[in-house]
Coordinates of N, CA and C in Angstrom, one line a residue:
Chain S
E1 N -6.1 82.5 -100.9 CA -4.8 81.3 -101.1 C -3.5 82.0 -99.6
A2 N -3.1 81.5 -99.8 CA -1.7 82.0 -98.8 C -0.6 82.5 -100.0
G3 N 0.4 83.0 -100.0 CA 1.0 84.4 -101.0 C 2.3 83.2 -100.9
V4 N 2.7 83.9 -101.6 CA 4.8 83.3 -101.2 C 5.4 83.4 -100.2
A5 N 5.9 82.3 -99.9 CA 6.4 83.0 -98.4 C 7.9 82.8 -98.7
Q6 N 8.7 84.3 -97.8 CA 9.8 84.4 -98.3 C 10.8 84.4 -96.6
S7 N 11.5 83.8 -96.4 CA 12.9 83.7 -95.1 C 14.4 83.9 -95.3
P8 N 15.0 85.0 -94.3 CA 14.6 85.5 -93.6 C 13.9 87.0 -94.2
R9 N 13.2 88.0 -94.0 CA 12.9 89.4 -94.3 C 14.1 89.9 -94.1
Y10 N 14.8 89.6 -92.9 CA 16.0 90.4 -93.0 C 17.7 89.6 -92.8
K11 N 19.1 90.6 -93.6 CA 19.6 89.7 -93.6 C 21.0 90.9 -93.0
I12 N 21.8 90.7 -92.1 CA 23.5 91.8 -92.2 C 24.4 90.4 -92.4
I13 N 25.1 91.0 -93.2 CA 26.4 89.9 -92.9 C 27.3 90.8 -93.8
E14 N 29.0 90.2 -93.1 CA 29.4 91.1 -93.7 C 30.7 90.2 -94.9
K15 N 31.1 91.2 -95.7 CA 31.9 90.8 -97.2 C 32.7 88.6 -97.1
R16 N 32.4 88.7 -97.9 CA 33.0 87.0 -97.8 C 32.8 86.0 -96.9
Q17 N 31.3 86.7 -96.2 CA 30.6 85.2 -95.6 C 29.8 84.9 -96.1
S18 N 28.9 83.3 -96.1 CA 27.8 83.0 -97.2 C 26.4 83.9 -96.4
V19 N 25.7 83.3 -97.1 CA 24.1 83.8 -97.0 C 23.1 83.4 -97.7
A20 N 21.8 83.0 -97.6 CA 21.1 81.6 -97.9 C 19.4 82.1 -97.4
F21 N 19.0 82.2 -98.4 CA 17.0 82.5 -98.3 C 16.4 80.8 -98.9
W22 N 15.2 80.9 -98.7 CA 14.6 80.3 -98.7 C 13.0 80.8 -99.0
C23 N 13.0 80.4 -100.4 CA 11.6 81.1 -100.7 C 10.2 79.3 -101.1
N24 N 9.1 80.1 -100.2 CA 7.7 79.2 -100.8 C 7.5 79.4 -101.5
P25 N 6.6 78.6 -102.9 CA 5.7 79.6 -103.6 C 4.0 79.4 -103.0
I26 N 3.3 79.4 -104.3 CA 1.9 79.6 -103.9 C 1.8 77.7 -104.7
S27 N 0.8 77.3 -103.8 CA 0.7 75.3 -104.1 C 0.3 75.4 -105.5
G28 N 1.0 74.7 -106.0 CA -0.2 74.3 -107.1 C 1.1 75.2 -108.6
H29 N 1.6 76.4 -108.0 CA 2.7 77.2 -109.0 C 4.5 76.4 -109.6
A30 N 4.0 75.4 -111.2 CA 4.9 75.3 -111.4 C 5.9 76.5 -111.6
T31 N 5.6 77.7 -111.9 CA 7.4 77.5 -111.9 C 7.3 79.0 -111.0
L32 N 8.8 79.1 -110.7 CA 9.3 80.0 -109.9 C 10.8 81.2 -109.8
Y33 N 10.7 82.3 -109.5 CA 11.9 83.2 -110.1 C 12.2 83.6 -109.2
W34 N 13.5 83.7 -109.5 CA 14.6 84.9 -107.9 C 14.5 86.4 -108.8
Y35 N 14.5 87.2 -108.2 CA 14.8 88.2 -108.5 C 16.1 89.1 -107.5
Q36 N 16.9 90.3 -108.0 CA 17.9 90.8 -107.1 C 16.8 92.5 -107.6
Q37 N 17.3 93.8 -106.2 CA 16.4 94.7 -106.8 C 18.0 95.3 -105.8
I38 N 18.4 95.7 -106.5 CA 19.4 97.4 -106.3 C 17.7 98.5 -105.9
L39 N 18.8 98.7 -104.9 CA 18.1 100.0 -104.2 C 17.8 101.1 -105.9
G40 N 16.8 102.1 -105.7 CA 17.0 102.8 -106.8 C 16.3 102.3 -108.2
Q41 N 16.7 100.7 -108.7 CA 16.3 100.0 -109.5 C 15.5 98.9 -109.4
G42 N 14.7 98.8 -110.8 CA 14.0 97.1 -110.7 C 14.3 96.2 -109.8
P43 N 13.6 94.7 -110.2 CA 14.1 93.8 -110.0 C 14.4 93.6 -111.4
K44 N 15.3 92.9 -111.2 CA 15.8 91.6 -112.2 C 15.9 90.7 -111.8
L45 N 15.7 89.9 -113.3 CA 15.8 88.1 -113.1 C 17.0 87.7 -112.7
L46 N 17.5 86.7 -111.6 CA 18.0 85.7 -111.5 C 18.7 84.8 -112.1
I47 N 17.3 83.4 -111.8 CA 17.2 82.2 -112.3 C 14.9 82.4 -112.4
Q48 N 15.1 81.6 -113.4 CA 13.8 80.7 -113.2 C 13.8 79.5 -113.7
F49 N 13.2 78.7 -112.4 CA 12.6 77.3 -112.6 C 10.7 76.9 -112.5
Q50 N 11.7 75.8 -113.8 CA 10.2 75.7 -114.2 C 10.1 73.6 -113.6
N51 N 9.1 73.8 -112.9 CA 8.9 73.0 -111.7 C 10.7 72.7 -111.1
N52 N 10.9 71.6 -111.3 CA 13.1 71.5 -110.6 C 13.8 71.3 -111.8
G53 N 13.2 72.7 -112.8 CA 14.4 73.1 -114.0 C 14.8 73.8 -114.5
V54 N 15.9 74.5 -114.4 CA 16.3 75.7 -114.9 C 16.1 76.1 -115.7
V55 N 14.4 77.0 -116.5 CA 14.7 77.9 -117.6 C 15.9 78.8 -118.8
D56 N 16.2 80.0 -117.1 CA 16.8 80.8 -117.5 C 17.7 81.1 -116.1
D57 N 19.2 81.1 -116.7 CA 19.6 81.3 -115.7 C 21.4 82.0 -116.0
S58 N 20.5 83.1 -117.2 CA 21.5 83.8 -117.9 C 22.1 85.2 -117.2
Q59 N 21.3 85.8 -116.3 CA 21.8 87.0 -115.5 C 22.5 86.3 -113.9
L60 N 22.1 85.0 -113.8 CA 23.0 84.7 -112.2 C 24.3 85.0 -112.5
P61 N 25.3 85.1 -111.9 CA 26.5 85.3 -110.9 C 27.0 84.1 -110.9
K62 N 27.5 83.2 -111.4 CA 27.6 81.1 -111.2 C 28.9 81.5 -110.4
D63 N 29.9 82.7 -110.8 CA 30.8 82.0 -109.4 C 30.6 82.4 -107.8
R64 N 29.4 83.4 -107.8 CA 29.3 83.5 -106.3 C 27.5 82.8 -105.8
F65 N 26.3 83.1 -106.6 CA 25.7 82.3 -106.5 C 25.0 80.8 -107.0
S66 N 24.0 80.5 -106.3 CA 23.5 79.0 -106.6 C 21.7 79.0 -106.2
A67 N 21.3 78.6 -106.7 CA 20.3 78.5 -106.2 C 19.5 76.9 -106.4
E68 N 18.6 76.3 -106.2 CA 17.7 75.2 -106.4 C 16.8 74.9 -105.9
R69 N 16.7 74.1 -106.7 CA 14.4 73.5 -106.6 C 14.2 72.1 -106.2
L70 N 15.1 71.6 -105.2 CA 15.2 70.1 -105.3 C 13.9 69.1 -105.6
K71 N 12.9 69.3 -105.6 CA 11.7 68.7 -105.1 C 10.7 69.3 -105.8
G72 N 10.8 71.4 -106.8 CA 9.8 71.6 -107.1 C 8.8 72.4 -106.5
V73 N 9.3 72.4 -105.1 CA 8.4 73.4 -104.4 C 9.3 74.5 -104.1
D74 N 10.2 73.9 -102.9 CA 10.1 75.4 -102.7 C 12.1 75.5 -103.2
S75 N 12.7 76.5 -102.7 CA 13.4 76.9 -104.0 C 14.3 77.6 -102.0
T76 N 15.6 77.7 -102.4 CA 17.2 78.2 -101.8 C 18.0 79.1 -103.2
L77 N 18.0 80.1 -103.0 CA 19.1 80.7 -103.2 C 20.0 81.4 -101.8
K78 N 21.6 80.6 -102.6 CA 23.0 81.1 -101.7 C 23.7 82.0 -102.4
I79 N 24.1 83.0 -101.6 CA 25.4 83.1 -102.4 C 27.1 82.9 -101.2
Q80 N 27.7 82.6 -102.0 CA 29.1 82.7 -101.3 C 30.2 82.8 -102.1
P81 N 31.2 83.7 -102.2 CA 31.2 84.5 -100.8 C 30.7 86.1 -101.6
A82 N 29.9 86.3 -100.3 CA 29.4 88.0 -101.2 C 30.1 88.6 -100.7
K83 N 29.2 89.7 -101.8 CA 30.0 91.6 -101.9 C 29.4 92.1 -101.7
L84 N 30.2 94.1 -101.7 CA 29.2 94.7 -101.1 C 28.0 94.8 -102.3
E85 N 28.6 94.6 -103.3 CA 27.8 94.8 -104.1 C 26.2 94.2 -104.2
D86 N 26.1 92.9 -103.3 CA 25.1 92.2 -103.7 C 24.0 92.8 -102.5
S87 N 24.5 93.8 -102.2 CA 23.3 94.8 -101.3 C 22.3 94.9 -101.6
A88 N 20.7 94.0 -101.8 CA 19.7 94.2 -102.7 C 19.1 93.8 -101.6
V89 N 17.6 93.7 -102.6 CA 16.2 93.1 -102.0 C 16.2 91.8 -103.1
Y90 N 15.8 90.8 -102.2 CA 15.8 90.0 -103.2 C 14.6 89.0 -102.9
L91 N 14.1 89.0 -104.7 CA 12.6 88.4 -104.0 C 12.3 87.3 -105.1
C92 N 11.6 86.5 -104.5 CA 11.2 85.5 -104.7 C 9.7 85.2 -105.7
A93 N 9.4 85.2 -106.6 CA 8.0 85.4 -107.3 C 7.2 83.4 -108.3
S94 N 5.8 83.5 -108.6 CA 5.6 81.9 -108.3 C 4.4 82.1 -109.0
S95 N 4.7 81.7 -110.5 CA 3.8 81.3 -110.8 C 2.6 80.2 -111.6
F96 N 1.6 79.8 -111.6 CA 0.9 78.2 -112.1 C 1.6 78.1 -113.5
S97 N 1.9 78.5 -114.6 CA 2.7 78.0 -115.8 C 3.5 79.4 -115.9
G98 N 4.3 78.8 -116.9 CA 4.8 79.9 -117.9 C 4.8 81.3 -118.4
N99 N 3.6 80.9 -118.2 CA 2.9 82.1 -119.2 C 1.7 82.5 -118.0
N100 N 1.5 82.5 -116.8 CA 1.4 83.2 -116.4 C 1.8 84.6 -115.5
E101 N 0.1 84.9 -114.7 CA 1.1 86.1 -113.7 C 1.3 85.7 -112.8
Q102 N 2.6 86.9 -112.2 CA 3.7 86.2 -111.4 C 3.2 86.9 -109.9
F103 N 3.7 85.3 -108.8 CA 2.8 86.0 -107.6 C 4.4 86.6 -107.0
F104 N 4.3 88.0 -106.4 CA 6.1 87.8 -105.8 C 5.6 88.2 -104.4
G105 N 6.9 87.4 -104.1 CA 6.5 87.2 -101.7 C 7.7 89.2 -101.2
P106 N 7.4 89.1 -100.6 CA 8.0 89.6 -99.3 C 9.3 90.5 -99.5
G107 N 9.9 89.4 -99.9 CA 11.5 89.7 -100.6 C 12.6 89.8 -99.1
T108 N 13.9 89.5 -99.6 CA 14.4 89.6 -98.3 C 15.5 91.0 -98.6
R109 N 15.7 91.7 -96.8 CA 15.9 92.6 -97.9 C 18.1 92.0 -97.2
L110 N 19.1 92.4 -98.0 CA 20.5 92.1 -97.3 C 21.1 92.8 -97.6
T111 N 21.9 92.9 -96.6 CA 22.9 93.9 -96.1 C 24.5 93.6 -96.3
V112 N 25.2 93.6 -96.6 CA 26.3 93.0 -97.1 C 27.8 94.3 -96.6
L113 N 28.0 94.5 -95.6 CA 29.3 95.3 -95.2 C 30.8 95.5 -95.2
Chain D
A1 N 19.1 95.6 -127.8 CA 18.6 95.1 -126.7 C 17.5 95.6 -126.1
Q2 N 17.1 94.7 -125.3 CA 15.8 95.5 -124.3 C 15.5 95.6 -123.6
R3 N 14.5 96.8 -122.5 CA 15.1 97.6 -122.2 C 13.6 98.4 -122.0
V4 N 13.6 98.8 -120.7 CA 12.2 98.9 -120.1 C 12.7 100.4 -118.9
T5 N 12.3 101.7 -120.3 CA 12.5 103.5 -119.0 C 11.6 103.7 -119.0
Q6 N 11.3 104.6 -117.0 CA 10.4 105.8 -117.1 C 11.5 106.6 -116.2
P7 N 11.4 107.4 -117.3 CA 12.5 108.2 -117.2 C 12.1 109.4 -116.3
E8 N 10.7 109.0 -115.0 CA 11.2 109.9 -113.8 C 10.3 108.9 -112.7
K9 N 11.9 109.5 -111.8 CA 12.0 108.4 -110.5 C 10.6 109.7 -109.5
L10 N 10.1 110.8 -110.0 CA 9.1 111.2 -108.1 C 8.4 111.4 -109.4
L11 N 6.7 111.2 -110.5 CA 5.7 112.0 -109.6 C 4.5 112.9 -108.5
S12 N 4.8 114.0 -108.4 CA 4.5 114.8 -107.0 C 2.8 115.5 -108.1
V13 N 1.7 115.3 -107.7 CA 0.5 115.0 -107.9 C -0.4 115.9 -107.1
F14 N -1.2 117.1 -107.3 CA -2.1 116.6 -106.0 C -4.0 116.4 -106.0
K15 N -4.3 115.6 -105.1 CA -5.9 115.0 -105.6 C -6.8 115.0 -106.0
G16 N -6.9 114.7 -107.2 CA -7.8 115.4 -108.4 C -7.1 115.6 -109.9
A17 N -5.9 115.8 -109.6 CA -4.9 116.1 -111.3 C -5.0 114.5 -111.6
P18 N -5.6 115.4 -113.0 CA -4.3 113.6 -113.8 C -3.2 113.1 -113.6
V19 N -3.1 111.9 -114.0 CA -1.7 111.4 -113.7 C -1.3 110.4 -115.0
E20 N -0.1 110.5 -115.6 CA 0.5 110.0 -116.1 C 1.4 109.9 -116.3
L21 N 2.1 108.0 -116.2 CA 3.5 107.9 -115.2 C 4.0 107.4 -116.7
K22 N 5.0 107.5 -117.5 CA 5.8 107.2 -118.9 C 6.5 106.0 -118.7
C23 N 6.4 104.7 -119.7 CA 7.1 103.9 -119.8 C 7.4 104.0 -121.5
N24 N 8.8 103.7 -122.1 CA 9.2 103.6 -123.2 C 9.7 102.0 -123.2
Y25 N 10.0 101.6 -124.3 CA 10.7 100.1 -123.8 C 11.2 100.0 -125.6
S26 N 12.3 99.1 -125.7 CA 12.9 98.7 -126.4 C 12.8 97.1 -127.3
Y27 N 12.3 96.4 -127.8 CA 12.2 95.3 -127.7 C 11.9 94.5 -129.1
S28 N 12.7 93.7 -130.0 CA 12.0 93.6 -131.7 C 11.9 92.1 -131.4
G29 N 10.1 92.6 -132.4 CA 9.6 91.5 -131.7 C 8.1 92.1 -131.0
S30 N 7.0 91.5 -131.1 CA 5.7 92.1 -130.2 C 5.8 91.8 -129.0
P31 N 5.5 93.2 -128.6 CA 5.7 93.2 -127.5 C 4.2 93.2 -125.9
E32 N 4.7 92.1 -125.1 CA 3.7 92.4 -124.3 C 4.4 93.3 -122.6
L33 N 3.7 94.3 -122.6 CA 4.2 95.0 -121.3 C 3.0 95.2 -120.0
F34 N 3.5 95.5 -119.1 CA 2.7 95.2 -117.5 C 3.1 96.5 -116.9
W35 N 2.2 96.4 -116.1 CA 2.2 97.9 -114.8 C 2.4 97.0 -113.9
Y36 N 3.3 97.4 -113.1 CA 2.8 96.2 -111.3 C 3.3 97.8 -110.4
V37 N 3.0 97.3 -109.3 CA 2.7 98.7 -108.4 C 3.2 98.1 -107.2
Q38 N 3.5 99.0 -106.3 CA 3.7 98.1 -104.9 C 3.4 99.9 -104.3
Y39 N 2.7 99.3 -102.9 CA 1.9 100.1 -101.5 C 2.7 99.8 -100.9
S40 N 3.4 101.2 -100.0 CA 3.9 101.2 -99.1 C 3.9 99.5 -97.6
R41 N 4.5 99.5 -97.4 CA 4.8 98.0 -96.9 C 4.0 97.1 -97.3
Q42 N 3.7 96.6 -98.8 CA 2.9 95.5 -99.7 C 3.9 94.8 -100.7
R43 N 3.7 93.7 -100.9 CA 4.0 93.1 -102.0 C 4.3 93.9 -103.6
L44 N 5.3 93.8 -104.4 CA 4.8 94.0 -105.9 C 3.6 93.1 -106.7
Q45 N 2.6 93.9 -107.1 CA 1.4 93.2 -107.4 C 1.7 94.0 -109.2
L46 N 0.5 92.8 -109.4 CA 0.5 93.2 -111.3 C -0.7 94.3 -110.9
L47 N -0.9 95.1 -111.7 CA -1.5 96.2 -111.5 C -2.3 96.4 -113.5
L48 N -2.1 96.2 -114.0 CA -2.9 95.8 -115.5 C -2.0 95.1 -117.0
R49 N -2.7 94.7 -117.2 CA -1.0 94.1 -118.4 C -2.3 94.4 -119.9
H50 N -1.2 95.0 -120.7 CA -1.8 95.9 -122.1 C -2.6 94.8 -123.0
I51 N -2.4 93.1 -122.6 CA -3.5 92.5 -123.8 C -5.0 92.5 -123.1
S52 N -4.5 92.6 -122.3 CA -6.2 92.3 -121.3 C -7.2 93.8 -121.6
R53 N -6.6 95.0 -121.9 CA -6.9 96.2 -121.6 C -7.7 96.6 -121.4
E54 N -7.9 96.4 -119.8 CA -8.5 96.9 -119.4 C -8.7 98.1 -118.3
S55 N -9.2 98.2 -117.4 CA -9.2 99.5 -116.5 C -9.3 99.4 -115.1
I56 N -8.4 99.8 -114.3 CA -8.4 99.2 -112.8 C -7.4 99.5 -112.3
K57 N -8.8 100.3 -110.8 CA -8.6 101.3 -110.2 C -8.1 102.3 -110.7
G58 N -9.0 102.6 -111.8 CA -9.1 103.9 -112.6 C -8.3 104.0 -113.5
F59 N -6.7 103.2 -113.6 CA -5.9 103.5 -114.5 C -6.2 102.7 -116.2
T60 N -5.4 103.1 -116.4 CA -5.6 102.5 -118.2 C -4.2 102.7 -118.5
A61 N -3.5 101.9 -119.5 CA -2.9 101.9 -120.2 C -2.7 102.1 -121.6
D62 N -2.5 102.9 -122.7 CA -2.0 102.2 -123.9 C -1.1 101.8 -125.1
L63 N -0.6 101.1 -125.5 CA 0.2 100.5 -125.8 C 0.7 101.2 -127.3
N64 N 2.1 101.9 -127.6 CA 2.0 102.6 -128.7 C 2.9 102.3 -129.7
K65 N 2.9 101.3 -130.9 CA 3.5 100.9 -131.3 C 5.3 101.7 -132.3
G66 N 4.2 102.6 -132.1 CA 5.0 103.6 -132.9 C 5.6 104.2 -132.7
E67 N 5.2 105.4 -131.2 CA 6.1 105.8 -130.1 C 6.7 105.2 -129.4
T68 N 7.1 103.4 -129.4 CA 7.4 102.3 -128.4 C 7.1 102.6 -126.4
S69 N 5.6 102.8 -126.9 CA 5.6 103.6 -125.6 C 4.4 102.9 -124.9
F70 N 4.7 103.1 -123.8 CA 2.8 102.0 -122.7 C 2.5 103.0 -121.6
H71 N 2.2 104.2 -121.6 CA 2.3 105.0 -120.9 C 1.1 104.8 -120.0
L72 N 0.9 104.7 -118.3 CA -0.2 105.0 -117.5 C -0.7 105.9 -117.8
K73 N -1.8 106.3 -117.6 CA -2.5 107.3 -117.0 C -3.9 107.0 -116.1
K74 N -4.1 108.3 -115.4 CA -5.6 108.3 -114.9 C -5.8 109.7 -115.1
P75 N -7.3 109.8 -114.9 CA -8.1 111.6 -115.3 C -8.0 112.2 -113.7
F76 N -8.2 111.3 -112.5 CA -8.1 111.7 -111.6 C -7.5 111.1 -110.3
A77 N -5.9 112.2 -109.8 CA -5.5 111.0 -109.1 C -6.1 111.0 -106.9
Q78 N -6.2 109.8 -106.8 CA -7.0 109.8 -105.3 C -5.6 109.4 -104.3
E79 N -5.4 110.0 -103.2 CA -4.3 109.5 -101.7 C -3.4 108.0 -102.3
E80 N -4.6 107.6 -102.4 CA -4.2 106.3 -102.2 C -3.4 105.0 -103.6
D81 N -3.3 106.1 -103.7 CA -3.0 105.9 -105.8 C -0.9 106.0 -105.0
S82 N -0.9 106.7 -104.2 CA 0.5 107.1 -104.0 C 1.8 105.3 -103.8
A83 N 2.4 104.9 -104.8 CA 3.1 104.0 -104.8 C 4.2 104.2 -105.4
M84 N 4.6 103.0 -105.4 CA 5.6 103.0 -106.3 C 5.5 102.4 -108.3
Y85 N 5.4 102.8 -109.3 CA 5.1 102.0 -110.6 C 6.3 101.6 -111.2
Y86 N 5.8 100.2 -111.4 CA 7.3 99.8 -112.5 C 6.6 99.4 -114.1
C87 N 7.1 99.7 -115.0 CA 6.6 98.9 -115.7 C 7.6 97.5 -115.9
A88 N 6.4 96.7 -116.8 CA 7.9 95.7 -117.3 C 7.4 95.2 -118.8
L89 N 8.1 94.4 -119.1 CA 8.4 94.3 -120.6 C 8.3 92.6 -120.4
R90 N 7.5 91.3 -120.9 CA 7.8 89.8 -121.0 C 8.5 90.2 -122.5
S91 N 9.5 88.7 -121.7 CA 11.0 88.8 -122.7 C 10.7 87.3 -123.1
G92 N 11.4 86.4 -124.4 CA 11.3 85.1 -124.7 C 10.4 84.5 -124.4
G93 N 10.1 83.5 -124.4 CA 9.0 81.9 -124.0 C 8.9 82.0 -123.3
Y94 N 9.5 82.8 -122.2 CA 9.4 81.2 -120.6 C 9.2 82.4 -119.5
N95 N 8.0 83.5 -119.8 CA 7.3 84.6 -118.9 C 8.8 85.5 -118.2
K96 N 10.1 85.0 -118.9 CA 10.9 86.5 -117.6 C 10.6 88.3 -118.1
L97 N 10.8 88.6 -116.6 CA 9.9 90.2 -117.0 C 11.8 91.1 -117.1
I98 N 10.9 92.4 -117.6 CA 12.6 93.1 -117.6 C 11.9 94.4 -116.7
F99 N 12.3 94.7 -115.3 CA 11.1 95.8 -115.5 C 12.6 97.2 -115.4
G100 N 11.4 98.5 -115.7 CA 11.8 99.5 -115.5 C 12.3 99.9 -114.1
A101 N 13.0 101.3 -114.4 CA 13.7 101.0 -112.8 C 12.0 101.6 -111.7
G102 N 11.6 102.2 -111.8 CA 10.4 102.3 -111.2 C 10.4 104.8 -111.5
T103 N 8.9 104.5 -111.0 CA 8.7 105.7 -111.1 C 7.7 105.8 -109.5
R104 N 7.8 107.0 -108.3 CA 7.3 106.9 -107.3 C 5.9 107.7 -107.7
L105 N 5.2 107.6 -107.5 CA 4.3 108.7 -107.9 C 3.9 108.7 -106.0
A106 N 3.6 110.3 -106.2 CA 3.4 111.0 -104.4 C 2.1 111.4 -105.1
V107 N 0.5 111.2 -104.3 CA -0.8 111.9 -103.8 C -1.1 112.4 -103.8
H108 N -0.8 114.2 -102.9 CA -1.0 115.6 -101.7 C -2.5 115.3 -101.2
P109 N -2.8 116.1 -100.6 CA -3.7 115.7 -100.9 C -4.4 117.6 -100.4

């Protein structure tokens, strides 16, 4: 089966600019996750969707980050405006339901200059 | 606070040597623990979970609630085991994973 798809793979922007990432989960997976992985650290969950509803966004910096999953399939994560400390790899993952194995995408590496 | 600690950033061994990647956790309740692996240029993937008590690619991990540890072990390391290994804790009812910082395993010929 096709895996989780993410785009772009790399993005370089200047601080205060905006950026958006896209994720297409594995077909049939109801749960979608966005993680932020800063260099030298493990992934940190930003937001979790169950279908098109948010079940956990406790660690999402809501003043600058937003995410949506309008039709319960694809998702976008946006940063506006970006800060230097947002430089990281952004990972998308999906699972069949809320208790199943999470499958990860290749990630988007963001560099903020 | 819920936390996963992997004290070693890098573990370097020779082929055929035993390997133990350390993981300690802090969690109030009954924990579910996992090991994830990321090989070079590949995606993060699940290696094993404690509830299944299985051996994957020769790796095993036993949950020790008394020591709050979930160390990953392999008796004889292979070069293809070289990768980044992350210990993770499932927190709450929505499959939220809390990851450690990871340990890079380098197996030399």
